Amino acid sequence: MKTLILGAAALALSAGLAIAQDKTIRMGTEGAYPPYNFINDAGEVDGFERELGDELCKRAELTCEWVKNDWDSIIPNLVSGNYDTIMAGMSITAERDEVIDFTQNYYPPTDSAYVAAADGVDVSSAIVAAQTATIQAGYIAESGATLVEFATPEETVAAVRNGEADAVFADRDYLVPLVEESNGELMFVGDPVPLGGGVGMGLRESDGELRDKFDAVISDMKADGTLNTMLKKWFGEDTTTY
Amino acid sequence: MSDCLQTIQDYGLRSLGFGERLLPREGFTFCEQATLIGSGMIWNIYFGVMALLTGFFLATALAVAKGSPNPWFRKPAEWFIFVFRGSPLFIQFFFAYFLFLSLKNVNPFFSPFTAAWLGALIVLFLNTAAYTGEIFYGALRSIPKGDTEAADAYGMSGWPRFKRIIWPTMLRLAWPAYTNEAIFLFHATTLVFFSGFPAWQQRGDALYYASYFADKTFNPFVPYPILAGYFILFTLVIVFVFGLIGKHLNRHLPQPERQRIRLRPNLIR
Amino acid sequence: MFSFCTDPDTLGTFRWFSCYLTTGVHMSFYIAFFKVLLLLAITAPVALGFGFVGAMAARSRVAPFRWLGKTYIALVRGVPDIAFFLFFVIALDQAFEYLRHKALCPDWDQPIRQGSDFVVCTAAKLPLSTAPQWMHETYGFFLAVITFAIVFGAFAANVLFGGMRAVPHAQLETAEAYGMSHRQTFWRILVPQMWVYALPGLSNLWMVLIKATPLLFLLGIEDIVYWARELGGTKTSRFTDYPHGDWRMWYFLFLLVFYLAFTRVSEIVLERLMLRLTLGQATSGGEAQRKAAA
């Protein structure tokens, strides 16, 4: 009898807790796209989006938890309900917006850029490497250059180093640290191309309430300048800010 | 319907670089998905058929070498089969691509090797040769003693003995397992662009286009089942064709014996 | 890990590597090996179970069962495993949640499919959204096991089906002559004897299963190939204390050695098993053993 009462009490307690703290928000990310998100030496999700996401959750008074998912299936798993948000350096595009909802952007529209191993590559007719199924790959396919697609961003840069491709086309922020540390082997060529509508947090279309919550705290962080500080911390002093 | 014919005209040979240059960017009708994924199947069939045809000969040589009493033949064959059967195809693709890249820098003769049509084909060729070699080796060991004794009694030896007695019997015994290997190989061709070699100008295999559509529509439940449908169809074709050849190989046996041979698949593979 | 690891830039080669190879990410890499082994250890018997049921259905005397069994074998064997993995896990997860939703929330009035969203009531979510991360991971692992088992179960069913048919007919006739029922013949005569015929096929399947583990990442499990790619990729000093170039080759070389060793060990074990199974069987192998002993 005693155990029964204890059990009932525990049940009541946990039910009360569940109402009080609401549910855990699961944040989906890729973990392979520094500085947006990556796995640090300790094996945890780290990066601009980790820091931003944690701060957003704190301000919105939500319990959040980070989950890694493969890029290819990151949207199907969101709509299927395996996690509740995507913060994975995902550019806001019209195609994606048809299937999921985005908050306002927390990173201004990004430049994509070409990097080559030699100066004077004509990017409009060269062989250009890009990651399969990215907006960059779509852009190159239309640009008239010869597109060669690799499964991971790592391989696209490797292709330029070993001469398979003349240039790689990717997010400028992904390329900057690589160019800096290549000792002059790699360099930016051509003009940067603005692609996409900035990076936003992706949510299910049926999750309007949660979206409004995050939207409000992003506005908050934009207004008090904390977002700009974070952007400068992760992307360097001369990055575009709000 | 006429829309669909137009789509087939535009995209039917897209995987080879003919027709529309740009892939569909919106709408994504069922017809477009089926056409492009079907177009990609050309590559799967190319890799499958070419690797099987070429691998067959190397496999026979490997099986004979592995069964040879001479260690100079036996050891290399054993190691070759062990390495290719013991590691995932995925890792083999990675190393092959890496190797071809470095060879290319040494000698321009190797530049076509980094393209999938040749480089991936070589990997698949070596891979299937190793698997088939092991199957054939198993079959060689289970050739009935009576057959070889009869050959000896007729005074056959060397090449004629191999060509007319051992080789046909080996094929006959190995055939069901070899059918399985053909199916596995055909399925393995989907890995070429998935994790092995880069796709140029959006010319890829069936899986490449299926994942393109899955990525654009965010709905994996249409393109992948289409892909699965194509593969089931072609797997049935393989089973049918190999069945015909198997029947031909066993044509000299009395009826009930033929039945029995069909039971052997699992003895070897 | 070690006390001297605080400032890796100043370390000598040996110490640098001893720090580098013991970082948290590398620990995840090592754990992934156990994950893969655990998954194989669980999947193999489950797949064998699926295969056994499939084979039994395929040779059933009841026509619908037979069709079901044969369709399962033909359908799953016809599809490349990779295509299966790309959509099957989500489908399976949605199917489970749909069933729970129907059972747990009968008075839910909103549609489950809202546009592209798949929405079930909170109580039907698997695992519950309040569940800790390890529950989610265990559930993902469970889905992966089921998916692997369904795929390889079809191949196993095919092998076992062949194995059952390969048992000499005389054995079954003898059983019948002794007055055994159909069921008795199946369990006492057919099943014990079929293993020796099925084992070569099953061991081959085991090898194929081992080599399919790199596909685990598609199922949401962080396996060794995922970590090898992740760790081997170029690292710049802004995001790690241990910057290095493209080291994927070394990591993959390590994996290659692991896989070769693993298959070699499996081969040896399976060979021994084959020897034991052949004992006392009416096959040429069993006959040879009998003669050797006599």
Short mmCIF file of C-alpha atoms in Angstrom, two decimals, chain A residues 33-36 107-108 110-113 170-178 188 235 239, chain C residues 238-239:
data_model
loop_
_atom_site.label_atom_id
_atom_site.label_comp_id
_atom_site.label_asym_id
_atom_site.label_seq_id
_atom_site.Cartn_x
_atom_site.Cartn_y
_atom_site.Cartn_z
CA TYR A 33 29.69 23.60 -40.94
CA PRO A 34 32.05 25.86 -38.99
CA PRO A 35 31.72 28.54 -37.81
CA TYR A 36 27.92 28.12 -37.81
CA TYR A 107 22.46 36.13 -40.00
CA PRO A 108 22.20 38.73 -42.79
CA THR A 110 25.28 35.72 -47.00
CA ASP A 111 27.78 36.06 -49.75
CA SER A 112 28.93 32.97 -51.51
CA ALA A 113 32.40 33.18 -52.98
CA ALA A 170 30.63 27.93 -51.21
CA ASP A 171 29.56 30.18 -48.36
CA ARG A 172 32.17 32.86 -47.92
CA ASP A 173 32.26 32.35 -44.16
CA TYR A 174 33.07 28.70 -44.56
CA LEU A 175 35.95 29.52 -46.91
CA VAL A 176 37.56 32.42 -45.03
CA PRO A 177 39.40 30.36 -42.36
CA LEU A 178 40.51 27.84 -44.95
CA PHE A 188 39.43 34.24 -53.45
CA PHE A 235 32.71 35.80 -38.08
CA THR A 239 31.36 40.89 -40.97
CA ARG C 238 40.01 28.85 -35.12
CA PHE C 239 37.76 26.01 -34.10
#
